[in-house]
Short mmCIF file of N, CA, C and O in Angstrom, two decimals:
data_model
loop_
_atom_site.label_atom_id
_atom_site.label_comp_id
_atom_site.label_asym_id
_atom_site.label_seq_id
_atom_site.Cartn_x
_atom_site.Cartn_y
_atom_site.Cartn_z
N MET V 119 5.69 -20.15 1.37
CA MET V 119 5.81 -18.77 0.95
C MET V 119 4.95 -17.91 1.87
O MET V 119 3.89 -18.32 2.31
N SER V 120 5.41 -16.70 2.13
CA SER V 120 4.64 -15.80 2.99
C SER V 120 4.40 -14.47 2.27
O SER V 120 5.00 -14.20 1.23
N TRP V 121 3.55 -13.66 2.84
CA TRP V 121 3.19 -12.39 2.25
C TRP V 121 4.29 -11.36 2.48
O TRP V 121 4.91 -11.31 3.53
N SER V 122 4.51 -10.54 1.49
CA SER V 122 5.37 -9.36 1.58
C SER V 122 4.64 -8.25 0.84
O SER V 122 3.64 -8.50 0.14
N VAL V 123 5.11 -7.04 0.96
CA VAL V 123 4.48 -5.93 0.25
C VAL V 123 4.57 -6.17 -1.26
O VAL V 123 3.59 -5.97 -1.99
N GLU V 124 5.71 -6.65 -1.72
CA GLU V 124 5.88 -6.91 -3.15
C GLU V 124 4.92 -7.99 -3.62
O GLU V 124 4.31 -7.86 -4.69
N LYS V 125 4.80 -9.06 -2.84
CA LYS V 125 3.89 -10.15 -3.20
C LYS V 125 2.44 -9.66 -3.21
O LYS V 125 1.67 -10.00 -4.10
N ALA V 126 2.07 -8.86 -2.22
CA ALA V 126 0.70 -8.33 -2.16
C ALA V 126 0.40 -7.46 -3.38
O ALA V 126 -0.67 -7.56 -3.98
N ASN V 127 1.35 -6.62 -3.77
CA ASN V 127 1.15 -5.77 -4.96
C ASN V 127 1.05 -6.61 -6.22
O ASN V 127 0.24 -6.32 -7.10
N GLU V 128 1.87 -7.64 -6.33
CA GLU V 128 1.83 -8.53 -7.49
C GLU V 128 0.47 -9.23 -7.58
O GLU V 128 -0.14 -9.28 -8.65
N ILE V 129 -0.01 -9.76 -6.48
CA ILE V 129 -1.30 -10.45 -6.46
C ILE V 129 -2.43 -9.47 -6.74
O ILE V 129 -3.39 -9.80 -7.45
N PHE V 130 -2.32 -8.24 -6.24
CA PHE V 130 -3.36 -7.24 -6.49
C PHE V 130 -3.47 -6.94 -7.98
O PHE V 130 -4.58 -6.81 -8.52
N GLU V 131 -2.34 -6.84 -8.66
CA GLU V 131 -2.36 -6.61 -10.11
C GLU V 131 -3.00 -7.79 -10.84
O GLU V 131 -3.82 -7.60 -11.75
N LEU V 132 -2.64 -9.01 -10.45
CA LEU V 132 -3.26 -10.19 -11.04
C LEU V 132 -4.76 -10.23 -10.76
O LEU V 132 -5.56 -10.60 -11.62
N PHE V 133 -5.12 -9.85 -9.54
CA PHE V 133 -6.51 -9.82 -9.12
C PHE V 133 -7.33 -8.90 -10.02
O PHE V 133 -8.39 -9.27 -10.53
N LYS V 134 -6.82 -7.68 -10.24
CA LYS V 134 -7.53 -6.71 -11.10
C LYS V 134 -7.67 -7.23 -12.52
O LYS V 134 -8.75 -7.13 -13.11
N GLN V 135 -6.59 -7.79 -13.05
CA GLN V 135 -6.61 -8.29 -14.42
C GLN V 135 -7.60 -9.45 -14.56
O GLN V 135 -8.40 -9.49 -15.49
N ARG V 136 -7.53 -10.39 -13.65
CA ARG V 136 -8.40 -11.56 -13.73
C ARG V 136 -9.87 -11.17 -13.54
O ARG V 136 -10.75 -11.70 -14.23
N ALA V 137 -10.14 -10.24 -12.63
CA ALA V 137 -11.53 -9.80 -12.40
C ALA V 137 -12.09 -9.09 -13.64
O ALA V 137 -13.29 -9.16 -13.91
N ALA V 138 -11.23 -8.44 -14.40
CA ALA V 138 -11.67 -7.75 -15.61
C ALA V 138 -11.94 -8.73 -16.75
O ALA V 138 -12.79 -8.48 -17.61
N GLU V 139 -11.24 -9.87 -16.75
CA GLU V 139 -11.35 -10.81 -17.87
C GLU V 139 -12.25 -12.01 -17.60
O GLU V 139 -12.75 -12.62 -18.53
N ASP V 140 -12.44 -12.38 -16.35
CA ASP V 140 -13.12 -13.62 -15.98
C ASP V 140 -14.33 -13.31 -15.11
O ASP V 140 -14.20 -12.96 -13.94
N GLU V 141 -15.54 -13.44 -15.69
CA GLU V 141 -16.77 -13.09 -14.97
C GLU V 141 -16.98 -13.96 -13.74
O GLU V 141 -17.43 -13.48 -12.69
N ALA V 142 -16.65 -15.25 -13.82
CA ALA V 142 -16.81 -16.15 -12.66
C ALA V 142 -15.90 -15.71 -11.52
O ALA V 142 -16.30 -15.71 -10.35
N PHE V 143 -14.66 -15.33 -11.86
CA PHE V 143 -13.73 -14.85 -10.83
C PHE V 143 -14.22 -13.54 -10.24
O PHE V 143 -14.12 -13.32 -9.03
N ARG V 144 -14.75 -12.67 -11.08
CA ARG V 144 -15.28 -11.38 -10.61
C ARG V 144 -16.39 -11.61 -9.59
O ARG V 144 -16.43 -10.94 -8.55
N LEU V 145 -17.30 -12.54 -9.89
CA LEU V 145 -18.37 -12.84 -8.94
C LEU V 145 -17.81 -13.42 -7.64
O LEU V 145 -18.29 -13.07 -6.55
N LEU V 146 -16.82 -14.28 -7.74
CA LEU V 146 -16.17 -14.83 -6.54
C LEU V 146 -15.54 -13.70 -5.73
O LEU V 146 -15.66 -13.67 -4.50
N ALA V 147 -14.88 -12.78 -6.41
CA ALA V 147 -14.23 -11.66 -5.72
C ALA V 147 -15.25 -10.82 -4.96
O ALA V 147 -14.99 -10.37 -3.85
N LEU V 148 -16.42 -10.62 -5.56
CA LEU V 148 -17.46 -9.83 -4.90
C LEU V 148 -18.07 -10.59 -3.72
O LEU V 148 -18.39 -9.99 -2.69
N GLU V 149 -18.24 -11.89 -3.86
CA GLU V 149 -18.88 -12.69 -2.82
C GLU V 149 -17.93 -13.13 -1.71
O GLU V 149 -18.30 -13.18 -0.55
N ASN V 150 -16.71 -13.51 -2.09
CA ASN V 150 -15.76 -14.04 -1.12
C ASN V 150 -14.34 -13.63 -1.52
O ASN V 150 -13.58 -14.42 -2.10
N PRO V 151 -13.96 -12.38 -1.23
CA PRO V 151 -12.65 -11.89 -1.67
C PRO V 151 -11.47 -12.72 -1.14
O PRO V 151 -10.50 -12.91 -1.85
N ALA V 152 -11.58 -13.21 0.08
CA ALA V 152 -10.48 -14.00 0.65
C ALA V 152 -10.25 -15.28 -0.17
O ALA V 152 -9.11 -15.67 -0.42
N GLN V 153 -11.34 -15.91 -0.59
CA GLN V 153 -11.22 -17.12 -1.41
C GLN V 153 -10.65 -16.79 -2.78
O GLN V 153 -9.85 -17.54 -3.33
N ALA V 154 -11.03 -15.64 -3.34
CA ALA V 154 -10.49 -15.23 -4.63
C ALA V 154 -8.98 -15.00 -4.54
O ALA V 154 -8.23 -15.41 -5.43
N VAL V 155 -8.53 -14.37 -3.47
CA VAL V 155 -7.09 -14.15 -3.27
C VAL V 155 -6.38 -15.48 -3.12
O VAL V 155 -5.31 -15.70 -3.69
N LYS V 156 -6.98 -16.40 -2.37
CA LYS V 156 -6.36 -17.72 -2.17
C LYS V 156 -6.27 -18.47 -3.49
O LYS V 156 -5.27 -19.16 -3.76
N GLU V 157 -7.28 -18.33 -4.34
CA GLU V 157 -7.26 -18.99 -5.65
C GLU V 157 -6.10 -18.47 -6.50
O GLU V 157 -5.45 -19.23 -7.21
N LEU V 158 -5.84 -17.18 -6.42
CA LEU V 158 -4.75 -16.59 -7.21
C LEU V 158 -3.37 -16.89 -6.64
O LEU V 158 -2.43 -17.17 -7.37
N SER V 159 -3.25 -16.78 -5.32
CA SER V 159 -1.93 -16.83 -4.69
C SER V 159 -1.59 -18.18 -4.08
O SER V 159 -0.41 -18.45 -3.83
N GLY V 160 -2.61 -18.97 -3.78
CA GLY V 160 -2.38 -20.21 -3.07
C GLY V 160 -2.17 -20.00 -1.59
O GLY V 160 -1.84 -20.94 -0.86
N MET V 161 -2.36 -18.77 -1.11
CA MET V 161 -2.15 -18.44 0.30
C MET V 161 -3.39 -17.78 0.89
O MET V 161 -4.09 -17.04 0.18
N ASP V 162 -3.63 -18.04 2.16
CA ASP V 162 -4.68 -17.33 2.87
C ASP V 162 -4.22 -15.90 3.12
O ASP V 162 -3.01 -15.63 3.18
N LEU V 163 -5.19 -15.01 3.28
CA LEU V 163 -4.83 -13.65 3.68
C LEU V 163 -4.16 -13.70 5.04
O LEU V 163 -4.47 -14.56 5.87
N PRO V 164 -3.25 -12.78 5.31
CA PRO V 164 -2.62 -12.75 6.63
C PRO V 164 -3.67 -12.57 7.73
O PRO V 164 -4.72 -11.95 7.51
N GLU V 165 -3.36 -13.11 8.89
CA GLU V 165 -4.28 -12.99 10.03
C GLU V 165 -4.55 -11.52 10.32
O GLU V 165 -3.64 -10.69 10.34
N GLY V 166 -5.82 -11.19 10.52
CA GLY V 166 -6.20 -9.82 10.85
C GLY V 166 -6.49 -8.94 9.64
O GLY V 166 -6.87 -7.79 9.80
N ILE V 167 -6.28 -9.46 8.43
CA ILE V 167 -6.54 -8.68 7.21
C ILE V 167 -7.84 -9.17 6.59
O ILE V 167 -8.05 -10.36 6.41
N GLN V 168 -8.70 -8.22 6.27
CA GLN V 168 -9.96 -8.53 5.59
C GLN V 168 -10.08 -7.65 4.37
O GLN V 168 -9.64 -6.50 4.37
N LEU V 169 -10.68 -8.19 3.32
CA LEU V 169 -10.94 -7.42 2.11
C LEU V 169 -12.44 -7.24 1.94
O LEU V 169 -13.21 -8.16 2.20
N SER V 170 -12.81 -6.08 1.51
CA SER V 170 -14.19 -5.81 1.15
C SER V 170 -14.17 -5.31 -0.29
O SER V 170 -13.46 -4.36 -0.61
N ILE V 171 -14.93 -5.96 -1.16
CA ILE V 171 -14.95 -5.60 -2.57
C ILE V 171 -16.37 -5.24 -2.96
O ILE V 171 -17.31 -6.00 -2.70
N THR V 172 -16.52 -4.07 -3.55
CA THR V 172 -17.83 -3.61 -4.03
C THR V 172 -17.67 -3.18 -5.48
O THR V 172 -16.57 -2.95 -5.96
N GLU V 173 -18.80 -3.05 -6.15
CA GLU V 173 -18.80 -2.62 -7.54
C GLU V 173 -19.49 -1.27 -7.61
O GLU V 173 -20.60 -1.09 -7.09
N ASP V 174 -18.85 -0.28 -8.23
CA ASP V 174 -19.47 1.04 -8.34
C ASP V 174 -20.42 1.10 -9.53
O ASP V 174 -20.60 0.12 -10.26
N SER V 175 -21.03 2.25 -9.74
CA SER V 175 -22.04 2.40 -10.79
C SER V 175 -21.48 2.25 -12.20
O SER V 175 -22.22 1.97 -13.13
N GLN V 176 -20.16 2.42 -12.38
CA GLN V 176 -19.54 2.23 -13.70
C GLN V 176 -19.02 0.80 -13.88
O GLN V 176 -18.38 0.48 -14.87
N GLY V 177 -19.27 -0.07 -12.90
CA GLY V 177 -18.83 -1.45 -13.00
C GLY V 177 -17.40 -1.69 -12.53
O GLY V 177 -16.86 -2.78 -12.72
N GLN V 178 -16.78 -0.68 -11.94
CA GLN V 178 -15.42 -0.82 -11.44
C GLN V 178 -15.44 -1.42 -10.04
O GLN V 178 -16.29 -1.07 -9.22
N LEU V 179 -14.51 -2.32 -9.78
CA LEU V 179 -14.40 -2.89 -8.45
C LEU V 179 -13.66 -1.93 -7.54
O LEU V 179 -12.65 -1.36 -7.92
N GLN V 180 -14.19 -1.77 -6.34
CA GLN V 180 -13.57 -0.94 -5.31
C GLN V 180 -13.11 -1.87 -4.20
O GLN V 180 -13.90 -2.63 -3.66
N VAL V 181 -11.84 -1.81 -3.87
CA VAL V 181 -11.27 -2.70 -2.86
C VAL V 181 -10.95 -1.90 -1.61
O VAL V 181 -10.30 -0.87 -1.68
N THR V 182 -11.42 -2.41 -0.47
CA THR V 182 -11.11 -1.82 0.82
C THR V 182 -10.40 -2.87 1.65
O THR V 182 -10.88 -3.99 1.76
N THR V 183 -9.27 -2.51 2.20
CA THR V 183 -8.52 -3.43 3.06
C THR V 183 -8.71 -3.00 4.50
O THR V 183 -8.52 -1.84 4.85
N LEU V 184 -9.11 -3.95 5.32
CA LEU V 184 -9.31 -3.69 6.74
C LEU V 184 -8.31 -4.49 7.53
O LEU V 184 -8.08 -5.67 7.25
N SER V 185 -7.71 -3.87 8.52
CA SER V 185 -6.75 -4.56 9.37
C SER V 185 -7.20 -4.48 10.81
O SER V 185 -7.44 -3.38 11.32
N SER V 186 -7.34 -5.63 11.44
CA SER V 186 -7.73 -5.63 12.84
C SER V 186 -6.56 -5.95 13.75
O SER V 186 -6.73 -6.08 14.95
N THR V 187 -5.37 -6.08 13.17
CA THR V 187 -4.21 -6.32 14.01
C THR V 187 -3.60 -4.99 14.43
O THR V 187 -3.38 -4.12 13.59
N PRO V 188 -3.36 -4.83 15.71
CA PRO V 188 -2.74 -3.58 16.15
C PRO V 188 -1.32 -3.49 15.63
O PRO V 188 -0.61 -4.50 15.58
N THR V 189 -0.96 -2.32 15.21
CA THR V 189 0.41 -2.13 14.75
C THR V 189 1.31 -1.91 15.96
O THR V 189 0.93 -1.26 16.92
N GLU V 190 2.47 -2.48 15.88
CA GLU V 190 3.42 -2.35 16.98
C GLU V 190 4.24 -1.09 16.78
O GLU V 190 4.61 -0.74 15.67
N GLU V 191 4.50 -0.42 17.89
CA GLU V 191 5.41 0.70 17.82
C GLU V 191 6.82 0.13 17.81
O GLU V 191 7.11 -0.82 18.52
N LYS V 192 7.66 0.70 16.98
CA LYS V 192 9.04 0.24 16.97
C LYS V 192 9.92 1.43 16.69
O LYS V 192 9.53 2.37 16.00
N GLU V 193 11.08 1.39 17.28
CA GLU V 193 12.04 2.45 17.05
C GLU V 193 12.72 2.22 15.71
O GLU V 193 12.97 1.09 15.31
N LEU V 194 13.00 3.33 15.02
CA LEU V 194 13.71 3.25 13.76
C LEU V 194 15.19 3.01 14.01
O LEU V 194 15.76 3.54 14.98
N SER V 195 15.80 2.24 13.15
CA SER V 195 17.25 2.02 13.26
C SER V 195 17.96 3.29 12.78
O SER V 195 17.36 4.17 12.16
N GLU V 196 19.25 3.36 13.06
CA GLU V 196 20.04 4.52 12.60
C GLU V 196 19.97 4.65 11.08
O GLU V 196 19.84 5.74 10.55
N GLU V 197 20.03 3.52 10.38
CA GLU V 197 19.96 3.53 8.92
C GLU V 197 18.62 4.08 8.43
O GLU V 197 18.57 4.87 7.49
N GLU V 198 17.52 3.65 9.08
CA GLU V 198 16.20 4.14 8.70
C GLU V 198 16.08 5.64 8.98
O GLU V 198 15.50 6.38 8.19
N LEU V 199 16.62 6.08 10.11
CA LEU V 199 16.58 7.51 10.43
C LEU V 199 17.35 8.34 9.41
O LEU V 199 16.89 9.40 8.99
N LEU V 200 18.51 7.85 9.00
CA LEU V 200 19.31 8.57 8.01
C LEU V 200 18.61 8.67 6.67
O LEU V 200 18.76 9.65 5.96
N SER V 201 17.82 7.64 6.33
CA SER V 201 17.15 7.65 5.03
C SER V 201 15.99 8.64 4.98
O SER V 201 15.57 9.03 3.90
N VAL V 202 15.47 9.04 6.12
CA VAL V 202 14.34 9.97 6.12
C VAL V 202 14.69 11.36 6.65
O VAL V 202 13.89 12.26 6.56
N SER V 203 15.87 11.52 7.19
CA SER V 203 16.23 12.81 7.76
C SER V 203 16.83 13.71 6.69
O SER V 203 17.19 13.27 5.62
N GLY V 204 16.92 14.96 7.02
CA GLY V 204 17.54 15.91 6.10
C GLY V 204 16.59 17.04 5.76
O GLY V 204 15.52 17.16 6.36
N GLY V 205 16.98 17.86 4.83
CA GLY V 205 16.13 18.97 4.43
C GLY V 205 16.36 20.18 5.29
O GLY V 205 17.37 20.32 5.98
N THR V 206 15.42 21.06 5.27
CA THR V 206 15.51 22.29 6.03
C THR V 206 14.14 22.61 6.61
O THR V 206 13.15 21.97 6.27
N SER V 207 14.11 23.57 7.45
CA SER V 207 12.83 23.96 8.05
C SER V 207 12.49 25.38 7.63
O SER V 207 13.34 26.13 7.15
N PHE V 208 11.26 25.73 7.83
CA PHE V 208 10.81 27.08 7.49
C PHE V 208 11.59 28.10 8.30
O PHE V 208 11.94 29.17 7.82
N SER V 209 11.90 27.77 9.55
CA SER V 209 12.62 28.73 10.40
C SER V 209 14.01 29.04 9.86
O SER V 209 14.54 30.12 10.08
N ALA V 210 14.61 28.12 9.12
CA ALA V 210 15.92 28.38 8.53
C ALA V 210 15.83 29.51 7.51
O ALA V 210 16.74 30.33 7.41
N PHE V 211 14.74 29.59 6.77
CA PHE V 211 14.57 30.68 5.81
C PHE V 211 14.35 32.00 6.52
O PHE V 211 14.79 33.04 6.06
N ILE V 212 13.68 31.97 7.65
CA ILE V 212 13.46 33.21 8.42
C ILE V 212 14.78 33.71 8.97
O ILE V 212 15.09 34.90 8.89
N LEU V 213 15.59 32.80 9.51
CA LEU V 213 16.87 33.21 10.09
C LEU V 213 17.92 33.57 9.06
O LEU V 213 18.65 34.54 9.21
N TYR V 214 18.02 32.80 8.00
CA TYR V 214 19.13 32.95 7.06
C TYR V 214 18.72 33.37 5.66
O TYR V 214 19.57 33.72 4.85
N GLY V 215 17.46 33.32 5.32
CA GLY V 215 17.01 33.66 3.99
C GLY V 215 17.28 32.52 3.02
O GLY V 215 17.88 31.52 3.38
N PRO V 216 16.81 32.67 1.78
CA PRO V 216 17.04 31.63 0.78
C PRO V 216 18.54 31.45 0.53
O PRO V 216 19.32 32.36 0.77
N PRO V 217 18.94 30.33 0.01
CA PRO V 217 20.37 30.07 -0.24
C PRO V 217 20.87 30.82 -1.47
O PRO V 217 20.84 30.31 -2.57
N TYR V 218 21.31 32.07 -1.27
CA TYR V 218 21.85 32.87 -2.37
C TYR V 218 23.29 32.47 -2.61
O TYR V 218 24.08 32.30 -1.68
N ASP V 219 23.67 32.36 -3.88
CA ASP V 219 25.05 31.98 -4.21
C ASP V 219 26.07 33.03 -3.78
O ASP V 219 27.17 32.71 -3.36
N SER V 220 25.70 34.31 -3.88
CA SER V 220 26.64 35.37 -3.59
C SER V 220 26.78 35.64 -2.09
O SER V 220 27.66 36.35 -1.66
N ARG V 221 25.89 35.09 -1.29
CA ARG V 221 25.89 35.34 0.15
C ARG V 221 26.94 34.47 0.83
O ARG V 221 26.99 33.26 0.63
N LYS V 222 27.77 35.04 1.63
CA LYS V 222 28.78 34.31 2.39
C LYS V 222 28.30 34.12 3.81
O LYS V 222 27.68 35.01 4.38
N LYS V 223 28.63 33.00 4.39
CA LYS V 223 28.23 32.73 5.78
C LYS V 223 29.28 33.21 6.73
O LYS V 223 30.41 33.23 6.54
#
């Protein structure tokens, strides 16, 4: 099994729940977050990903994710472009005004 965004979110929810209920796991999470994640998921963190876990003054765990792997630039596919394109620009309102129903083009 490998990591995915869905799997990471699922493990993060389990992580929060277990840290709230299990004091030994909470201490492990604070001392060695990678080992705590491995205990929950059975998988090592992906290469280049590090977790830092601290406890704030109210006893809440604060999780910071650090990535040392450079992100690759990639071109978006036509499908990806279509899913994010659309809308209007501010200049369209300057040129044409708001979309009035009675206004004919």
